[in-house]
């Protein structure tokens, strides 16, 4: 035989416990109502019997009949009163307690079965007594003449059966009300239990605790950021990685996204104002990929992946591909040059061959030498030398203005390289796609104390004035995105880096006819080193 066990589901536990409580409360309440009913009915019956006895004793003709021991007159009056009031009996006795009336005429002339002395002594009496007619609620009063002399007693009884009949009628009403209350309680319990079942997805109580522990471990253990939002866009939960990637403040739980993040694409993606899958966004110097999924409760779960390092690797891959293409083209060009040298030598034109070799080998060296002379920061110089070589192979000439000068005093060379590299890449991309144009990109680097001014200008199609602000938005690009990475992040990241240092960036149309990006970076250079290196 299987032993009964406590249910595991929250729904069943609540339903069972609430049912037990409801039934118990209803039973106790009904018991509290029923407990005094019997005594109250007995007391009411005794008072009713006493009232009938007092009314009977007030009839002077009955008192004279008792004085004269006229049983016929007493019996006649007593029966009329009994029938009129519904009492079980109305007994009239003389001073000796001898019955002058009774429901059973055969008992007239006999002494009453209960003690008549209290009433014959002038006291009114109520009691539950066992007599010849069974257990009755009785009321006894002295029977007096007009002058106040006691000549007998009047005893009125109401049978226990009539009392019980009234009690059963009252019990039925009480139980009916209790049943209605019980039914209402059970219905409310069922509704509450079903609501809880939907809210808890009918999960066992022990499983809820285990799921909570596992959720905490999972949320704080995964390397992706996760943010849960309610239907009003308030943060319900953010794991450690999400707090780090989004730089969320302490106490962000319960606050709207717009209150903890600055206006922009990232806040729009998290709140659902911008929809899509794998949406790129920038927070500080980090590139994030955001996905937002709605929940059944009109909330949302947002996942965040950090693509900063991957983005750097992708950019390096793009640079490597460009270099590979450049080397391939350079190899082809080198073969052509070698064939030219070979032809000149076979034709005996040795002087022309020497001049050709000197011209070809010195052109790139001159560019590198000029860069090294004007740009003393090794990171920026290496960047410009590499970009110049790649640009040349793509048919674009990269130059530095004669007034440019950058000392080896950059406080954050990595940020400077990111800003300058992105601007040069965008300029070269805009020119290399147009084979009909001889592309030129001109870079300007100036220092004024600790402030760095840099500019990148090209002779391409430029940026329409209506798009001057939009090109810095995250995710916006005039070119189709390749399969391996999204576009529209470079200029957005440049603007974030510039603004983070308190600088500014602007775009307009330059003297070359194309786009001119101007960047001002205050406190970008070490002031002492910059002053010492000033020309």
Coordinates of C-alpha atoms in Angstrom, one line a residue:
X1 CA 0.0 0.0 0.0
X2 CA 1.5 3.3 -1.1
X3 CA 1.8 6.0 1.5
X4 CA 0.2 9.4 0.7
X5 CA 2.8 12.0 -0.1
X6 CA 2.8 15.8 -0.2
X7 CA 2.5 17.0 -3.8
X8 CA 5.6 18.5 -5.5
X9 CA 4.0 21.1 -7.7
X10 CA 3.4 24.6 -6.4
X11 CA -0.1 24.6 -7.9
X12 CA -1.1 21.3 -6.1
X13 CA 0.5 22.4 -2.8
X14 CA -1.3 25.6 -2.8
X15 CA -4.6 24.0 -3.8
X16 CA -4.4 21.3 -1.1
X17 CA -3.2 23.6 1.7
X18 CA -5.8 26.3 0.9
X19 CA -8.5 23.7 0.6
X20 CA -7.6 22.2 4.1
X21 CA -7.5 25.7 5.5
X22 CA -10.8 26.7 4.0
X23 CA -12.6 23.6 5.1
X24 CA -11.1 23.9 8.6
X25 CA -12.1 27.5 9.0
X26 CA -15.6 26.8 7.7
X27 CA -15.9 23.9 10.1
X28 CA -14.7 25.9 13.1
X29 CA -16.9 28.8 12.2
X30 CA -20.0 26.6 11.8
X31 CA -19.1 24.9 15.1
X32 CA -18.8 28.2 16.9
X33 CA -22.3 29.1 15.6
X34 CA -23.8 25.8 16.5
X35 CA -22.3 25.4 19.9
X36 CA -24.6 27.9 21.7
X37 CA -27.7 27.1 19.6
X38 CA -28.9 24.3 21.8
X39 CA -28.5 26.2 25.1
X40 CA -30.1 29.3 23.5
X41 CA -33.0 27.3 22.3
X42 CA -33.5 25.7 25.7
X43 CA -33.3 29.1 27.4
X44 CA -35.8 30.6 24.8
X45 CA -38.2 27.7 25.4
X46 CA -38.0 28.1 29.2
X47 CA -38.7 31.8 28.9
X48 CA -41.6 31.1 26.6
X49 CA -43.1 28.5 29.0
X50 CA -42.7 31.0 31.9
X51 CA -44.5 33.7 29.9
X52 CA -47.4 31.4 29.2
X53 CA -47.6 30.3 32.9
X54 CA -47.6 34.0 34.0
X55 CA -50.4 34.8 31.5
X56 CA -52.4 31.8 32.8
X57 CA -51.9 32.7 36.4
X58 CA -53.2 36.2 35.7
X59 CA -56.7 34.7 34.9
X60 CA -58.7 35.2 38.2
X61 CA -61.2 32.5 37.1
X62 CA -58.4 29.9 37.1
X63 CA -57.3 31.0 40.6
X64 CA -60.8 30.6 41.9
X65 CA -61.1 27.2 40.3
X66 CA -57.8 26.2 42.1
X67 CA -59.2 27.6 45.4
X68 CA -62.4 25.6 45.0
X69 CA -60.5 22.6 43.6
X70 CA -62.8 22.7 40.6
X71 CA -61.0 20.3 38.2
X72 CA -63.5 20.6 35.4
X73 CA -63.1 24.4 35.2
X74 CA -59.4 24.3 35.6
X75 CA -59.1 21.5 32.9
X76 CA -61.2 23.5 30.5
X77 CA -59.3 26.7 30.8
X78 CA -55.9 24.9 30.8
X79 CA -56.7 23.0 27.5
X80 CA -57.8 26.2 25.8
X81 CA -54.6 27.9 26.7
X82 CA -52.5 24.8 25.7
X83 CA -54.1 24.6 22.3
X84 CA -53.8 28.3 21.7
X85 CA -50.1 28.6 22.7
X86 CA -48.8 25.3 21.3
X87 CA -47.4 24.3 24.7
X88 CA -47.0 20.6 25.5
X89 CA -48.9 20.9 28.7
X90 CA -50.6 23.4 31.1
X91 CA -50.9 22.0 34.5
X92 CA -52.9 23.7 37.4
X93 CA -52.4 22.4 40.9
X94 CA -53.8 23.3 44.3
X95 CA -51.8 24.2 47.4
X96 CA -51.0 20.5 47.9
X97 CA -49.5 20.0 44.4
X98 CA -52.5 18.0 43.3
X99 CA -53.2 18.3 39.6
X100 CA -56.5 20.0 38.6
X101 CA -55.6 19.8 34.9
X102 CA -53.4 17.7 32.6
X103 CA -53.0 16.7 29.0
X104 CA -53.8 13.1 30.2
X105 CA -57.1 13.4 32.1
X106 CA -56.2 10.1 33.9
X107 CA -53.5 12.0 35.8
X108 CA -55.9 14.6 37.2
X109 CA -56.1 14.3 41.0
X110 CA -52.5 13.0 41.3
X111 CA -49.6 14.8 42.7
X112 CA -47.2 16.4 40.2
X113 CA -44.1 14.5 39.5
X114 CA -41.7 17.5 40.1
X115 CA -41.3 19.6 43.3
X116 CA -44.0 22.3 43.4
X117 CA -42.7 23.9 46.6
X118 CA -40.7 26.8 45.0
X119 CA -43.7 28.0 43.1
X120 CA -46.1 27.5 46.1
X121 CA -43.6 29.6 48.1
X122 CA -44.1 32.5 45.7
X123 CA -41.1 32.0 43.3
X124 CA -41.1 31.8 39.6
X125 CA -39.1 28.9 38.3
X126 CA -37.6 27.9 34.9
X127 CA -36.0 24.5 34.4
X128 CA -35.4 21.5 32.1
X129 CA -37.0 18.6 33.9
X130 CA -37.9 15.0 33.2
X131 CA -41.6 14.4 33.9
X132 CA -44.5 12.1 32.9
X133 CA -44.4 13.6 29.4
X134 CA -40.7 13.3 29.0
X135 CA -38.0 16.0 29.1
X136 CA -39.5 19.4 28.8
X137 CA -38.6 23.1 29.3
X138 CA -40.8 24.3 32.1
X139 CA -42.0 27.5 33.6
X140 CA -43.7 27.5 37.0
X141 CA -45.4 30.4 38.7
X142 CA -47.6 30.8 41.9
X143 CA -51.3 31.0 41.3
X144 CA -52.8 33.9 43.4
X145 CA -56.2 35.3 44.2
X146 CA -57.0 39.0 43.8
X147 CA -55.9 39.6 47.4
X148 CA -52.5 38.0 46.7
X149 CA -53.0 34.7 48.6
X150 CA -51.4 31.7 46.9
X151 CA -53.9 29.0 46.1
X152 CA -51.8 26.8 43.8
X153 CA -49.3 26.8 40.9
X154 CA -49.4 26.9 37.2
X155 CA -46.8 24.7 35.4
X156 CA -46.3 25.0 31.6
X157 CA -44.0 22.7 29.6
X158 CA -42.7 22.8 26.1
X159 CA -41.4 19.4 24.8
X160 CA -37.8 18.7 24.0
X161 CA -38.9 17.5 20.5
X162 CA -40.2 20.9 19.5
X163 CA -37.0 22.5 20.7
X164 CA -34.9 20.0 18.7
X165 CA -37.0 20.6 15.6
X166 CA -36.3 24.3 15.8
X167 CA -32.6 23.6 16.3
X168 CA -32.4 21.3 13.3
X169 CA -34.1 24.1 11.2
X170 CA -31.5 26.6 12.4
X171 CA -28.6 24.1 11.9
X172 CA -29.7 23.5 8.3
X173 CA -29.6 27.3 7.7
X174 CA -26.2 27.6 9.3
X175 CA -24.8 24.7 7.4
X176 CA -26.2 26.1 4.1
X177 CA -24.4 29.4 4.8
X178 CA -21.3 27.5 5.7
X179 CA -21.5 25.4 2.5
X180 CA -21.9 28.6 0.4
X181 CA -18.9 30.1 2.2
X182 CA -16.9 26.9 1.7
X183 CA -17.8 26.8 -2.0
X184 CA -16.8 30.5 -2.5
X185 CA -13.5 29.8 -0.6
X186 CA -12.7 26.8 -2.7
X187 CA -13.6 28.6 -5.9
X188 CA -11.3 31.5 -4.9
X189 CA -8.6 29.0 -4.0
X190 CA -8.9 27.2 -7.4
X191 CA -8.6 30.5 -9.3
X192 CA -5.6 31.6 -7.2
X193 CA -4.0 28.2 -7.7
X194 CA -4.6 28.2 -11.5
X195 CA -3.1 31.7 -11.7
X196 CA 0.0 30.6 -9.7
X197 CA 0.2 27.5 -12.0
X198 CA 0.4 29.8 -15.0
X199 CA 3.0 32.0 -13.4
X200 CA 5.2 29.2 -12.2
X201 CA 4.7 27.1 -15.4
X202 CA 3.6 24.2 -13.1
X203 CA 7.2 23.7 -11.8
X204 CA 7.8 21.7 -8.6
X205 CA 8.7 23.8 -5.6
X206 CA 12.1 22.0 -5.2
X207 CA 12.8 22.6 -8.8
X208 CA 12.2 26.4 -8.4
X209 CA 14.9 26.6 -5.8
X210 CA 17.3 24.5 -8.0
X211 CA 16.4 26.6 -11.1
X212 CA 17.2 29.8 -9.2
X213 CA 20.6 28.5 -8.1
X214 CA 21.4 27.2 -11.6
X215 CA 20.2 30.5 -13.1
X216 CA 22.5 32.5 -10.9
X217 CA 25.4 30.3 -11.7
X218 CA 24.7 30.4 -15.4
X219 CA 24.2 34.2 -15.6
X220 CA 27.3 35.0 -13.7
X221 CA 29.4 32.3 -15.4
X222 CA 28.8 32.9 -19.1
X223 CA 31.0 35.3 -21.0
X224 CA 28.1 37.0 -22.7
X225 CA 26.2 39.9 -21.3
X226 CA 22.6 39.4 -20.5
X227 CA 19.9 41.9 -19.5
X228 CA 16.3 41.1 -18.6
X229 CA 13.7 43.9 -19.0
X230 CA 10.1 44.1 -17.8
X231 CA 7.2 45.4 -19.9
X232 CA 8.0 49.0 -18.9
X233 CA 11.6 48.8 -20.1
X234 CA 13.0 48.6 -16.6
X235 CA 16.0 46.5 -15.8
X236 CA 15.0 43.4 -13.9
X237 CA 18.4 41.6 -14.1
X238 CA 21.9 42.2 -15.4
X239 CA 24.7 39.8 -15.1
X240 CA 28.3 40.7 -14.4
X241 CA 29.4 40.7 -18.0
X242 CA 26.5 43.0 -19.0
X243 CA 27.4 45.4 -16.2
X244 CA 31.0 45.5 -17.4
X245 CA 30.2 45.9 -21.2
X246 CA 27.5 48.5 -20.6
X247 CA 29.3 50.2 -17.7
X248 CA 26.1 50.1 -15.7
X249 CA 26.0 52.0 -12.5
X250 CA 25.3 50.5 -9.1
X251 CA 21.6 50.1 -8.3
X252 CA 20.6 50.0 -12.0
X253 CA 18.0 47.3 -11.2
X254 CA 14.5 48.7 -11.5
X255 CA 15.6 51.7 -13.6
X256 CA 14.7 52.3 -17.3
X257 CA 17.4 51.7 -19.9
X258 CA 17.2 55.4 -21.0
X259 CA 18.1 56.4 -17.4
X260 CA 21.3 54.4 -17.3
X261 CA 22.6 54.7 -20.9
X262 CA 23.1 57.8 -22.9
X263 CA 20.9 58.5 -25.9
X264 CA 22.0 56.7 -29.1
X265 CA 21.9 53.5 -31.0
X266 CA 22.8 51.2 -28.1
X267 CA 19.9 52.5 -26.0
X268 CA 17.5 52.3 -29.0
X269 CA 18.5 48.7 -29.7
X270 CA 18.1 47.6 -26.0
X271 CA 14.7 49.2 -25.7
X272 CA 13.5 47.8 -29.1
X273 CA 13.2 51.1 -30.9
X274 CA 15.6 49.5 -33.4
X275 CA 14.8 45.9 -34.3
X276 CA 16.9 43.3 -36.0
X277 CA 19.3 40.4 -35.3
X278 CA 23.0 40.8 -34.5
X279 CA 22.8 44.5 -34.4
X280 CA 26.2 46.3 -33.9
X281 CA 26.5 49.0 -31.3
X282 CA 29.3 50.9 -29.6
X283 CA 29.7 51.6 -25.9
X284 CA 32.8 53.6 -25.1
X285 CA 35.7 51.9 -27.1
X286 CA 33.9 48.6 -27.2
X287 CA 32.1 47.1 -30.2
X288 CA 29.0 45.1 -29.2
X289 CA 26.7 42.8 -31.0
X290 CA 23.2 43.0 -29.5
X291 CA 20.2 40.6 -29.9
X292 CA 16.8 41.3 -28.3
X293 CA 14.1 38.7 -27.8
X294 CA 10.6 39.5 -26.5
X295 CA 9.1 37.3 -23.7
X296 CA 5.6 36.2 -23.2
X297 CA 5.1 38.7 -20.4
X298 CA 5.8 41.7 -22.8
X299 CA 9.3 42.0 -21.4
X300 CA 12.5 41.2 -23.2
X301 CA 15.9 39.5 -22.8
X302 CA 18.9 41.2 -24.4
X303 CA 22.2 39.4 -25.1
X304 CA 25.5 41.2 -25.6
X305 CA 28.6 39.9 -27.3
X306 CA 31.9 41.8 -27.1
X307 CA 33.3 42.1 -30.7
X308 CA 36.1 44.6 -29.8
X309 CA 39.0 42.1 -30.1
X310 CA 37.3 40.3 -33.0
X311 CA 36.8 43.7 -34.8
X312 CA 40.5 44.4 -34.4
X313 CA 41.4 41.0 -35.8
X314 CA 39.0 41.5 -38.7
X315 CA 40.6 44.9 -39.4
X316 CA 44.0 43.3 -39.3
X317 CA 42.7 40.6 -41.7
X318 CA 41.4 43.2 -44.0
X319 CA 44.8 44.9 -43.9
X320 CA 46.5 41.6 -44.5
X321 CA 44.3 40.9 -47.5
X322 CA 45.0 44.4 -48.8
X323 CA 48.7 43.8 -48.3
X324 CA 48.5 40.4 -50.0
X325 CA 46.7 42.0 -53.0
X326 CA 49.3 44.8 -52.9
X327 CA 52.2 42.3 -52.9
X328 CA 50.6 40.3 -55.7
X329 CA 50.3 43.5 -57.7
X330 CA 53.8 44.6 -56.6
X331 CA 55.2 41.2 -57.7
X332 CA 53.5 41.6 -61.1
X333 CA 54.8 45.2 -61.3
X334 CA 58.3 44.1 -60.2
X335 CA 58.3 41.4 -62.9
X336 CA 57.5 44.1 -65.5
X337 CA 60.3 46.3 -64.1
X338 CA 62.8 43.5 -64.2
X339 CA 61.8 42.8 -67.8
X340 CA 62.3 46.5 -68.5
X341 CA 65.8 46.4 -66.9
X342 CA 66.7 43.2 -68.8
X343 CA 65.6 44.8 -72.1
X344 CA 67.7 47.9 -71.4
X345 CA 70.7 45.8 -70.6
X346 CA 70.3 43.6 -73.7
X347 CA 70.0 46.8 -75.8
X348 CA 73.3 48.0 -74.2
X349 CA 71.7 51.1 -72.6
X350 CA 73.4 50.7 -69.3
X351 CA 73.0 54.3 -68.2
X352 CA 69.3 54.3 -68.7
X353 CA 69.0 51.0 -66.8
X354 CA 70.8 52.4 -63.8
X355 CA 68.7 55.5 -63.8
X356 CA 65.5 53.4 -64.1
X357 CA 66.6 51.3 -61.1
X358 CA 67.5 54.3 -59.0
X359 CA 64.2 56.0 -59.8
X360 CA 62.1 53.0 -58.8
X361 CA 63.9 52.2 -55.6
X362 CA 64.1 55.7 -54.3
X363 CA 60.5 56.8 -54.7
X364 CA 59.1 54.7 -51.8
X365 CA 62.2 55.3 -49.7
X366 CA 61.7 59.0 -50.1
X367 CA 58.1 58.7 -48.8
X368 CA 59.2 56.7 -45.7
X369 CA 62.0 59.2 -45.0
X370 CA 59.7 62.1 -45.1
X371 CA 57.2 60.4 -42.8
X372 CA 60.0 59.6 -40.3
X373 CA 61.2 63.2 -40.4
X374 CA 57.9 64.8 -39.7
X375 CA 56.3 62.1 -37.5
X376 CA 58.4 61.1 -34.5
X377 CA 55.9 58.9 -32.8
X378 CA 56.9 55.4 -33.9
X379 CA 53.4 54.0 -33.9
X380 CA 51.9 56.7 -36.0
X381 CA 54.9 56.7 -38.3
X382 CA 54.6 53.0 -38.9
X383 CA 50.9 53.4 -39.5
X384 CA 51.4 56.1 -42.1
X385 CA 54.2 54.1 -43.9
X386 CA 52.1 51.0 -44.1
X387 CA 48.9 52.9 -45.2
X388 CA 51.0 54.8 -47.9
X389 CA 52.2 51.5 -49.3
X390 CA 48.7 49.9 -49.4
X391 CA 47.2 53.1 -50.8
X392 CA 49.8 53.2 -53.6
X393 CA 49.1 49.7 -54.7
X394 CA 45.4 50.6 -54.8
X395 CA 46.2 53.6 -57.0
X396 CA 45.9 56.2 -54.3
X397 CA 48.7 58.6 -53.3
X398 CA 49.0 59.2 -49.6
X399 CA 50.9 62.3 -48.6
X400 CA 51.6 64.4 -45.5
X401 CA 51.4 68.2 -45.6
X402 CA 54.6 70.1 -45.3
X403 CA 53.5 71.8 -42.1
X404 CA 52.8 68.5 -40.3
X405 CA 54.8 67.6 -37.3
X406 CA 54.1 65.1 -34.5
X407 CA 56.5 64.7 -31.6
X408 CA 56.9 61.4 -29.8
X409 CA 54.7 62.5 -26.9
X410 CA 51.3 60.8 -27.5
X411 CA 49.7 59.8 -24.2
X412 CA 47.5 57.2 -25.9
X413 CA 49.1 56.0 -29.1
X414 CA 46.6 53.2 -29.5
X415 CA 43.6 55.6 -29.6
X416 CA 45.5 57.9 -31.9
X417 CA 46.3 55.0 -34.3
X418 CA 42.6 53.9 -34.2
X419 CA 41.3 57.4 -35.1
X420 CA 43.9 58.1 -37.8
X421 CA 43.7 54.6 -39.3
X422 CA 39.9 54.6 -39.6
X423 CA 39.9 58.0 -41.3
X424 CA 42.6 57.0 -43.8
X425 CA 40.9 53.7 -44.6
X426 CA 37.6 55.5 -45.3
X427 CA 39.4 58.0 -47.6
X428 CA 41.3 55.3 -49.5
X429 CA 38.1 53.1 -49.8
X430 CA 36.2 56.1 -51.3
X431 CA 38.9 56.7 -53.9
X432 CA 40.0 53.1 -54.9
X433 CA 36.5 52.3 -56.2
X434 CA 36.8 55.0 -58.8
X435 CA 39.4 53.9 -61.4
X436 CA 38.9 57.1 -63.4
X437 CA 40.1 59.4 -60.7
X438 CA 43.8 59.8 -59.6
X439 CA 43.2 59.5 -55.9
X440 CA 45.0 61.7 -53.4
X441 CA 44.7 61.5 -49.6
X442 CA 46.4 64.2 -47.6
X443 CA 47.1 63.9 -43.9
X444 CA 47.8 66.8 -41.5
X445 CA 49.3 66.4 -38.0
X446 CA 49.9 69.5 -35.8
X447 CA 50.6 69.9 -32.2
X448 CA 49.9 72.9 -30.0
X449 CA 51.1 72.3 -26.5
X450 CA 49.2 69.2 -25.3
X451 CA 46.6 69.5 -28.0
X452 CA 46.8 67.5 -31.2
X453 CA 45.1 68.6 -34.4
X454 CA 44.8 66.1 -37.2
X455 CA 43.1 66.2 -40.6
X456 CA 42.5 63.7 -43.3
X457 CA 41.4 65.0 -46.7
X458 CA 40.8 63.4 -50.1
X459 CA 39.7 64.4 -53.6
X460 CA 36.8 62.0 -53.7
X461 CA 33.1 62.6 -54.0
X462 CA 32.9 64.1 -50.5
X463 CA 30.1 63.9 -47.9
X464 CA 26.8 65.6 -48.6
X465 CA 26.0 68.2 -46.0
X466 CA 22.7 66.5 -45.1
X467 CA 24.7 63.4 -44.1
X468 CA 27.4 65.2 -42.1
X469 CA 25.9 64.1 -38.8
X470 CA 24.5 60.7 -39.9
X471 CA 27.8 59.2 -41.0
X472 CA 28.9 59.1 -37.3
X473 CA 25.8 57.0 -36.3
X474 CA 26.4 53.4 -35.4
X475 CA 25.4 51.0 -38.1
X476 CA 25.2 53.6 -40.9
X477 CA 27.3 53.0 -44.0
X478 CA 27.1 53.9 -47.7
X479 CA 28.7 50.5 -48.6
X480 CA 27.3 47.0 -48.4
X481 CA 28.5 45.0 -45.4
X482 CA 30.8 42.0 -46.1
X483 CA 29.8 38.6 -44.7
X484 CA 32.5 38.5 -42.0
X485 CA 31.7 41.7 -40.2
X486 CA 29.2 44.6 -40.1
X487 CA 29.9 48.0 -41.4
X488 CA 29.1 51.4 -39.9
X489 CA 31.2 51.1 -36.8
X490 CA 34.5 52.8 -37.7
X491 CA 33.4 56.4 -37.7
X492 CA 31.1 55.8 -34.7
X493 CA 34.1 54.4 -32.8
X494 CA 36.2 57.3 -33.9
X495 CA 33.7 59.8 -32.6
X496 CA 33.4 57.9 -29.2
X497 CA 37.1 57.9 -28.8
X498 CA 37.4 61.6 -29.6
X499 CA 34.5 62.7 -27.4
X500 CA 35.8 60.5 -24.5
X501 CA 38.9 62.6 -24.4
X502 CA 36.9 65.8 -24.6
X503 CA 37.8 66.4 -28.2
X504 CA 35.7 67.1 -31.3
X505 CA 35.4 65.8 -34.9
X506 CA 33.9 67.6 -37.9
X507 CA 33.6 66.9 -41.6
X508 CA 33.3 69.4 -44.5
X509 CA 34.5 69.8 -48.1
X510 CA 38.2 70.6 -48.3
X511 CA 40.4 72.3 -50.9
X512 CA 41.0 69.0 -52.7
X513 CA 37.3 68.9 -53.5
X514 CA 36.5 65.8 -51.4
X515 CA 35.7 65.1 -47.7
X516 CA 37.9 66.7 -45.0
X517 CA 37.8 65.3 -41.5
X518 CA 39.2 67.5 -38.8
X519 CA 39.9 66.2 -35.3
X520 CA 40.9 68.1 -32.2
X521 CA 42.3 66.1 -29.3
X522 CA 43.0 68.1 -26.2
X523 CA 45.4 66.6 -23.6
X524 CA 46.5 64.0 -26.2
X525 CA 50.2 64.9 -25.9
X526 CA 52.6 65.1 -22.9
X527 CA 53.0 68.9 -22.6
X528 CA 56.7 68.8 -21.6
X529 CA 57.7 66.3 -24.2
X530 CA 55.7 68.1 -26.9
X531 CA 57.4 71.4 -26.0
X532 CA 60.9 69.9 -26.1
X533 CA 60.2 68.3 -29.5
X534 CA 58.7 71.4 -31.0
X535 CA 60.6 72.6 -34.2

